[in-house]
PDB file of C-alpha atoms in Angstrom:
ATOM      1  CA  GLN A   1     -58.375  31.439  -3.368  1.00 40.00           C
ATOM      2  CA  GLN A   2     -54.390  31.084  -2.594  1.00 39.00           C
ATOM      3  CA  ALA A   3     -53.447  33.049  -5.022  1.00 38.00           C
ATOM      4  CA  LEU A   4     -55.624  36.116  -4.355  1.00 35.00           C
ATOM      5  CA  GLN A   5     -54.924  35.790  -0.691  1.00 39.00           C
ATOM      6  CA  ALA A   6     -50.831  35.956  -2.209  1.00 39.00           C
ATOM      7  CA  THR A   7     -51.670  39.018  -3.753  1.00 39.00           C
ATOM      8  CA  ALA A   8     -51.595  41.943  -1.146  1.00 37.00           C
ATOM      9  CA  PRO A   9     -54.416  44.444  -2.739  1.00 40.00           C
ATOM     10  CA  LYS A  10     -54.018  48.133  -2.079  1.00 43.00           C
ATOM     11  CA  PRO A  11     -57.508  49.738  -0.098  1.00 45.00           C
ATOM     12  CA  GLY A  12     -60.607  50.648  -2.074  1.00 46.00           C
ATOM     13  CA  SER A  13     -58.696  49.109  -5.426  1.00 47.00           C
ATOM     14  CA  ALA A  14     -60.759  46.696  -8.156  1.00 49.00           C
ATOM     15  CA  ALA A  15     -58.439  44.327  -6.735  1.00 51.00           C
ATOM     16  CA  GLN A  16     -59.498  44.484  -3.286  1.00 52.00           C
ATOM     17  CA  ARG A  17     -62.988  44.663  -4.130  1.00 51.00           C
ATOM     18  CA  LEU A  18     -62.058  41.353  -6.297  1.00 52.00           C
ATOM     19  CA  HIS A  19     -60.778  39.970  -3.353  1.00 52.00           C
ATOM     20  CA  ALA A  20     -63.484  40.199  -1.062  1.00 54.00           C
ATOM     21  CA  THR A  21     -65.734  39.400  -3.662  1.00 51.00           C
ATOM     22  CA  ALA A  22     -64.168  35.776  -3.982  1.00 51.00           C
ATOM     23  CA  GLN A  23     -64.523  35.262   0.030  1.00 60.00           C
ATOM     24  CA  GLN A  24     -68.302  35.219  -0.910  1.00 76.00           C
ATOM     25  CA  ARG A  25     -69.901  32.803  -2.760  1.00 78.00           C
ATOM     26  CA  PRO A  26     -72.587  33.491  -5.405  1.00 80.00           C
ATOM     27  CA  SER A  27     -76.112  31.771  -4.928  1.00 82.00           C
ATOM     28  CA  PRO A  28     -76.304  28.299  -6.120  1.00 85.00           C
ATOM     29  CA  GLY A  29     -77.314  28.526  -9.662  1.00 90.00           C
ATOM     30  CA  VAL A  30     -75.026  31.704 -10.357  1.00 94.00           C
ATOM     31  CA  LEU A  31     -71.230  31.889 -11.650  1.00 94.00           C
ATOM     32  CA  GLU A  32     -69.363  35.169 -10.989  1.00 93.00           C
ATOM     33  CA  VAL A  33     -66.891  35.955 -14.478  1.00 92.00           C
ATOM     34  CA  TRP A  34     -64.600  38.901 -13.796  1.00 92.00           C
ATOM     35  CA  SER A  35     -62.306  39.630 -16.560  1.00 90.00           C
ATOM     36  CA  ILE A  36     -58.857  40.894 -16.066  1.00 88.00           C
ATOM     37  CA  SER A  37     -56.886  41.601 -19.481  1.00 86.00           C
ATOM     38  CA  GLY A  38     -52.859  41.830 -19.111  1.00 86.00           C
ATOM     39  CA  GLN A  39     -50.543  42.639 -22.064  1.00 88.00           C
ATOM     40  CA  GLU A  40     -50.334  39.352 -23.093  1.00 91.00           C
ATOM     41  CA  ARG A  41     -53.645  37.581 -21.562  1.00 91.00           C
ATOM     42  CA  LEU A  42     -57.261  37.365 -20.347  1.00 91.00           C
ATOM     43  CA  SER A  43     -57.939  35.985 -17.339  1.00 91.00           C
ATOM     44  CA  LEU A  44     -61.021  35.060 -16.331  1.00 92.00           C
ATOM     45  CA  LEU A  45     -62.050  34.031 -12.918  1.00 92.00           C
ATOM     46  CA  MET A  46     -64.937  32.213 -12.714  1.00 92.00           C
ATOM     47  CA  ILE A  47     -66.946  32.139  -8.921  1.00 92.00           C
ATOM     48  CA  HIS A  48     -69.761  29.825  -8.444  1.00 91.00           C
ATOM     49  CA  ALA A  49     -71.326  28.218  -5.057  1.00 87.00           C
ATOM     50  CA  CYS A  50     -68.874  25.403  -4.585  1.00 87.00           C
ATOM     51  CA  GLY A  51     -65.409  27.043  -5.569  1.00 89.00           C
ATOM     52  CA  GLN A  52     -63.817  28.687  -7.903  1.00 89.00           C
ATOM     53  CA  SER A  53     -61.345  28.175 -10.842  1.00 89.00           C
ATOM     54  CA  GLN A  54     -59.252  30.856 -13.182  1.00 91.00           C
ATOM     55  CA  LEU A  55     -58.958  30.259 -17.109  1.00 91.00           C
ATOM     56  CA  GLU A  56     -55.991  31.824 -19.010  1.00 92.00           C
ATOM     57  CA  LEU A  57     -56.631  33.294 -22.683  1.00 92.00           C
ATOM     58  CA  ALA A  58     -53.848  34.002 -24.728  1.00 92.00           C
ATOM     59  CA  TRP A  59     -55.516  36.755 -25.781  1.00 91.00           C
ATOM     60  CA  PRO A  60     -53.395  40.076 -25.622  1.00 91.00           C
ATOM     61  CA  ALA A  61     -54.887  43.193 -24.479  1.00 90.00           C
ATOM     62  CA  ARG A  62     -54.057  45.133 -27.771  1.00 91.00           C
ATOM     63  CA  GLN A  63     -55.230  42.502 -30.069  1.00 93.00           C
ATOM     64  CA  LEU A  64     -58.324  42.131 -28.177  1.00 92.00           C
ATOM     65  CA  GLY A  65     -58.912  45.868 -28.044  1.00 91.00           C
ATOM     66  CA  GLN A  66     -58.560  45.848 -31.728  1.00 93.00           C
ATOM     67  CA  GLU A  67     -60.914  43.201 -32.659  1.00 93.00           C
ATOM     68  CA  LEU A  68     -63.640  44.393 -31.050  1.00 93.00           C
ATOM     69  CA  ALA A  69     -62.926  48.054 -32.275  1.00 93.00           C
ATOM     70  CA  GLU A  70     -63.473  46.460 -36.032  1.00 94.00           C
ATOM     71  CA  LEU A  71     -66.676  44.201 -34.318  1.00 93.00           C
ATOM     72  CA  LEU A  72     -68.382  47.589 -33.205  1.00 93.00           C
ATOM     73  CA  ARG A  73     -67.030  49.211 -36.593  1.00 94.00           C
ATOM     74  CA  LYS A  74     -69.158  46.493 -38.640  1.00 94.00           C
ATOM     75  CA  ILE A  75     -72.685  46.927 -36.235  1.00 92.00           C
ATOM     76  CA  GLU A  76     -72.443  50.504 -36.511  1.00 91.00           C
ATOM     77  CA  ALA A  77     -71.911  50.019 -40.067  1.00 93.00           C
ATOM     78  CA  ARG A  78     -74.740  47.506 -40.357  1.00 94.00           C
ATOM     79  CA  GLU A  79     -72.119  45.230 -42.231  1.00 96.00           C
ATOM     80  CA  PRO A  80     -72.502  41.720 -41.594  1.00 95.00           C
ATOM     81  CA  VAL A  81     -71.287  40.145 -38.093  1.00 94.00           C
ATOM     82  CA  ASP A  82     -72.091  36.485 -38.352  1.00 93.00           C
ATOM     83  CA  ALA A  83     -68.389  35.261 -38.454  1.00 93.00           C
ATOM     84  CA  GLU A  84     -67.000  37.571 -35.762  1.00 94.00           C
ATOM     85  CA  LEU A  85     -70.221  36.890 -33.407  1.00 94.00           C
ATOM     86  CA  ARG A  86     -69.018  33.083 -34.056  1.00 94.00           C
ATOM     87  CA  HIS A  87     -65.066  34.144 -33.794  1.00 94.00           C
ATOM     88  CA  TRP A  88     -66.163  35.679 -30.002  1.00 94.00           C
ATOM     89  CA  PHE A  89     -68.293  32.919 -29.134  1.00 95.00           C
ATOM     90  CA  ARG A  90     -65.027  30.495 -29.892  1.00 94.00           C
ATOM     91  CA  ARG A  91     -62.730  32.575 -27.883  1.00 93.00           C
ATOM     92  CA  LEU A  92     -64.976  33.780 -25.124  1.00 93.00           C
ATOM     93  CA  GLY A  93     -68.460  32.746 -24.660  1.00 93.00           C
ATOM     94  CA  GLU A  94     -67.433  28.881 -25.144  1.00 93.00           C
ATOM     95  CA  PRO A  95     -65.277  28.826 -22.385  1.00 93.00           C
ATOM     96  CA  LEU A  96     -68.018  30.609 -20.343  1.00 92.00           C
ATOM     97  CA  LEU A  97     -71.106  28.757 -21.266  1.00 93.00           C
ATOM     98  CA  ARG A  98     -68.406  25.377 -20.267  1.00 93.00           C
ATOM     99  CA  ALA A  99     -67.849  27.439 -17.064  1.00 93.00           C
ATOM    100  CA  ALA A 100     -71.578  27.609 -16.729  1.00 93.00           C
ATOM    101  CA  ARG A 101     -72.779  24.110 -17.237  1.00 93.00           C
ATOM    102  CA  ARG A 102     -69.791  22.358 -14.870  1.00 92.00           C
ATOM    103  CA  ALA A 103     -70.919  25.094 -12.028  1.00 92.00           C
ATOM    104  CA  LYS A 104     -74.571  23.921 -13.133  1.00 93.00           C
ATOM    105  CA  ALA A 105     -75.386  27.697 -13.366  1.00 93.00           C
ATOM    106  CA  GLY A 106     -78.344  29.087 -15.198  1.00 92.00           C
ATOM    107  CA  GLN A 107     -77.177  32.519 -14.410  1.00 94.00           C
ATOM    108  CA  VAL A 108     -73.717  33.939 -15.623  1.00 93.00           C
ATOM    109  CA  GLU A 109     -72.861  37.755 -13.958  1.00 92.00           C
ATOM    110  CA  VAL A 110     -70.006  38.938 -15.556  1.00 91.00           C
ATOM    111  CA  TYR A 111     -67.381  41.523 -14.649  1.00 90.00           C
ATOM    112  CA  LEU A 112     -65.750  42.747 -17.718  1.00 87.00           C
ATOM    113  CA  ASP A 113     -62.628  44.425 -17.881  1.00 81.00           C
ATOM    114  CA  GLY A 114     -61.544  47.488 -20.094  1.00 83.00           C
ATOM    115  CA  ALA A 115     -62.699  47.211 -23.682  1.00 86.00           C
ATOM    116  CA  LEU A 116     -64.230  43.661 -22.879  1.00 88.00           C
ATOM    117  CA  ARG A 117     -67.501  45.916 -21.389  1.00 87.00           C
ATOM    118  CA  TYR A 118     -68.486  47.324 -24.898  1.00 88.00           C
ATOM    119  CA  LEU A 119     -68.825  43.807 -25.990  1.00 90.00           C
ATOM    120  CA  PRO A 120     -72.217  42.273 -26.638  1.00 88.00           C
ATOM    121  CA  LEU A 121     -71.919  39.753 -24.820  1.00 88.00           C
ATOM    122  CA  GLY A 122     -75.274  38.191 -25.237  1.00 85.00           C
ATOM    123  CA  LEU A 123     -74.857  38.253 -29.360  1.00 87.00           C
ATOM    124  CA  LEU A 124     -72.026  35.677 -29.370  1.00 90.00           C
ATOM    125  CA  ARG A 125     -73.297  33.102 -31.448  1.00 91.00           C
ATOM    126  CA  GLY A 126     -72.653  29.302 -31.276  1.00 90.00           C
ATOM    127  CA  PRO A 127     -73.465  26.325 -32.666  1.00 89.00           C
ATOM    128  CA  GLU A 128     -76.717  25.943 -29.956  1.00 87.00           C
ATOM    129  CA  GLY A 129     -77.755  29.928 -31.059  1.00 90.00           C
ATOM    130  CA  TYR A 130     -76.582  32.815 -29.005  1.00 91.00           C
ATOM    131  CA  LEU A 131     -75.249  33.141 -25.880  1.00 89.00           C
ATOM    132  CA  GLY A 132     -78.257  34.564 -24.360  1.00 88.00           C
ATOM    133  CA  GLN A 133     -79.841  31.980 -25.385  1.00 90.00           C
ATOM    134  CA  SER A 134     -78.044  29.356 -23.210  1.00 89.00           C
ATOM    135  CA  VAL A 135     -77.670  31.150 -20.442  1.00 91.00           C
ATOM    136  CA  ARG A 136     -79.176  34.523 -18.521  1.00 92.00           C
ATOM    137  CA  LEU A 137     -76.280  36.896 -18.790  1.00 90.00           C
ATOM    138  CA  VAL A 138     -76.358  39.630 -16.323  1.00 89.00           C
ATOM    139  CA  GLN A 139     -73.255  42.611 -16.957  1.00 86.00           C
ATOM    140  CA  ARG A 140     -72.147  43.921 -13.567  1.00 80.00           C
ATOM    141  CA  LEU A 141     -70.311  47.097 -12.779  1.00 70.00           C
ATOM    142  CA  PRO A 142     -67.032  46.199 -11.248  1.00 64.00           C
ATOM    143  CA  GLU A 143     -66.463  49.318  -9.949  1.00 57.00           C
ATOM    144  CA  GLY A 144     -68.526  49.588  -7.280  1.00 49.00           C
ATOM    145  CA  GLY A 145     -72.382  48.455  -5.671  1.00 42.00           C
ATOM    146  CA  GLY A 146     -72.620  45.661  -8.037  1.00 44.00           C
ATOM    147  CA  GLY A 147     -75.611  47.422  -9.666  1.00 44.00           C
ATOM    148  CA  GLU A 148     -76.783  46.013 -12.921  1.00 47.00           C
ATOM    149  CA  ALA A 149     -76.213  47.999 -15.932  1.00 43.00           C
ATOM    150  CA  GLY A 150     -79.666  49.454 -17.124  1.00 38.00           C
ATOM    151  CA  ALA A 151     -80.929  48.570 -13.262  1.00 40.00           C
ATOM    152  CA  GLY A 152     -83.855  51.272 -11.415  1.00 41.00           C
ATOM    153  CA  GLN A 153     -84.203  54.956 -12.423  1.00 38.00           C
ATOM    154  CA  ALA A 154     -82.446  56.024  -9.446  1.00 39.00           C
ATOM    155  CA  GLY A 155     -79.335  57.205 -10.111  1.00 45.00           C
ATOM    156  CA  LEU A 156     -79.466  55.628 -14.017  1.00 43.00           C
ATOM    157  CA  SER A 157     -77.165  58.769 -15.446  1.00 39.00           C
ATOM    158  CA  ALA A 158     -74.305  57.511 -12.963  1.00 42.00           C
ATOM    159  CA  LEU A 159     -74.835  54.002 -14.284  1.00 43.00           C
ATOM    160  CA  ARG A 160     -74.735  54.528 -18.081  1.00 41.00           C
ATOM    161  CA  LEU A 161     -71.560  56.940 -17.772  1.00 38.00           C
ATOM    162  CA  ARG A 162     -69.516  53.993 -15.641  1.00 42.00           C
ATOM    163  CA  ALA A 163     -71.002  51.153 -17.689  1.00 44.00           C
ATOM    164  CA  PHE A 164     -71.212  52.765 -21.155  1.00 46.00           C
ATOM    165  CA  GLY A 165     -68.495  55.641 -21.601  1.00 46.00           C
ATOM    166  CA  SER A 166     -65.490  57.025 -20.872  1.00 47.00           C
ATOM    167  CA  SER A 167     -63.586  60.531 -21.792  1.00 48.00           C
ATOM    168  CA  GLN A 168     -60.309  58.709 -22.644  1.00 53.00           C
ATOM    169  CA  ALA A 169     -59.958  56.206 -25.497  1.00 57.00           C
ATOM    170  CA  VAL A 170     -59.823  52.334 -23.892  1.00 53.00           C
ATOM    171  CA  ALA A 171     -57.649  49.759 -25.550  1.00 53.00           C
ATOM    172  CA  GLY A 172     -58.088  50.748 -29.318  1.00 58.00           C
ATOM    173  CA  LEU A 173     -61.478  52.068 -29.184  1.00 56.00           C
ATOM    174  CA  PRO A 174     -61.735  55.778 -29.683  1.00 59.00           C
ATOM    175  CA  ALA A 175     -63.147  58.062 -26.562  1.00 59.00           C
ATOM    176  CA  LEU A 176     -66.730  58.746 -26.319  1.00 53.00           C
ATOM    177  CA  PRO A 177     -68.055  62.685 -26.881  1.00 51.00           C
TER     178      PRO A 177
END
């Protein structure tokens, strides 16, 4: 919390929403994971009922975006992606699963930043199977409201736009039409 308090977020900014979220702990059994992509590393802020921790992964945003774009290209072309899903599990899924187990969380709510929002997180494959088989994954929208992607019919179009699309290219991924 000291790291969060040391920053002075601008009103209405994502940092301010993250700061406010960190002040309110999730329910027992729930782990919130916020990703923050930086030029040289990916930061994961993990918040649970008993505390929080931060994990820094040496994964530059540009490299992460390129690797994700290649994974999505292969998925779209229906090429084999098992090796890539295992790679992504080792890099991202394993740390999430370890954190969930430490927090005794059966549900992981993820707020993915940048290109990571395109990652099919539940498909990441480890030695025990898919990540989505080990914990319940809920992808949340960091832009506000805390709504689940695909939740309910009211405002579904707006949620889809925020969750799945951008009219500008993001981290090596082309702009959506």
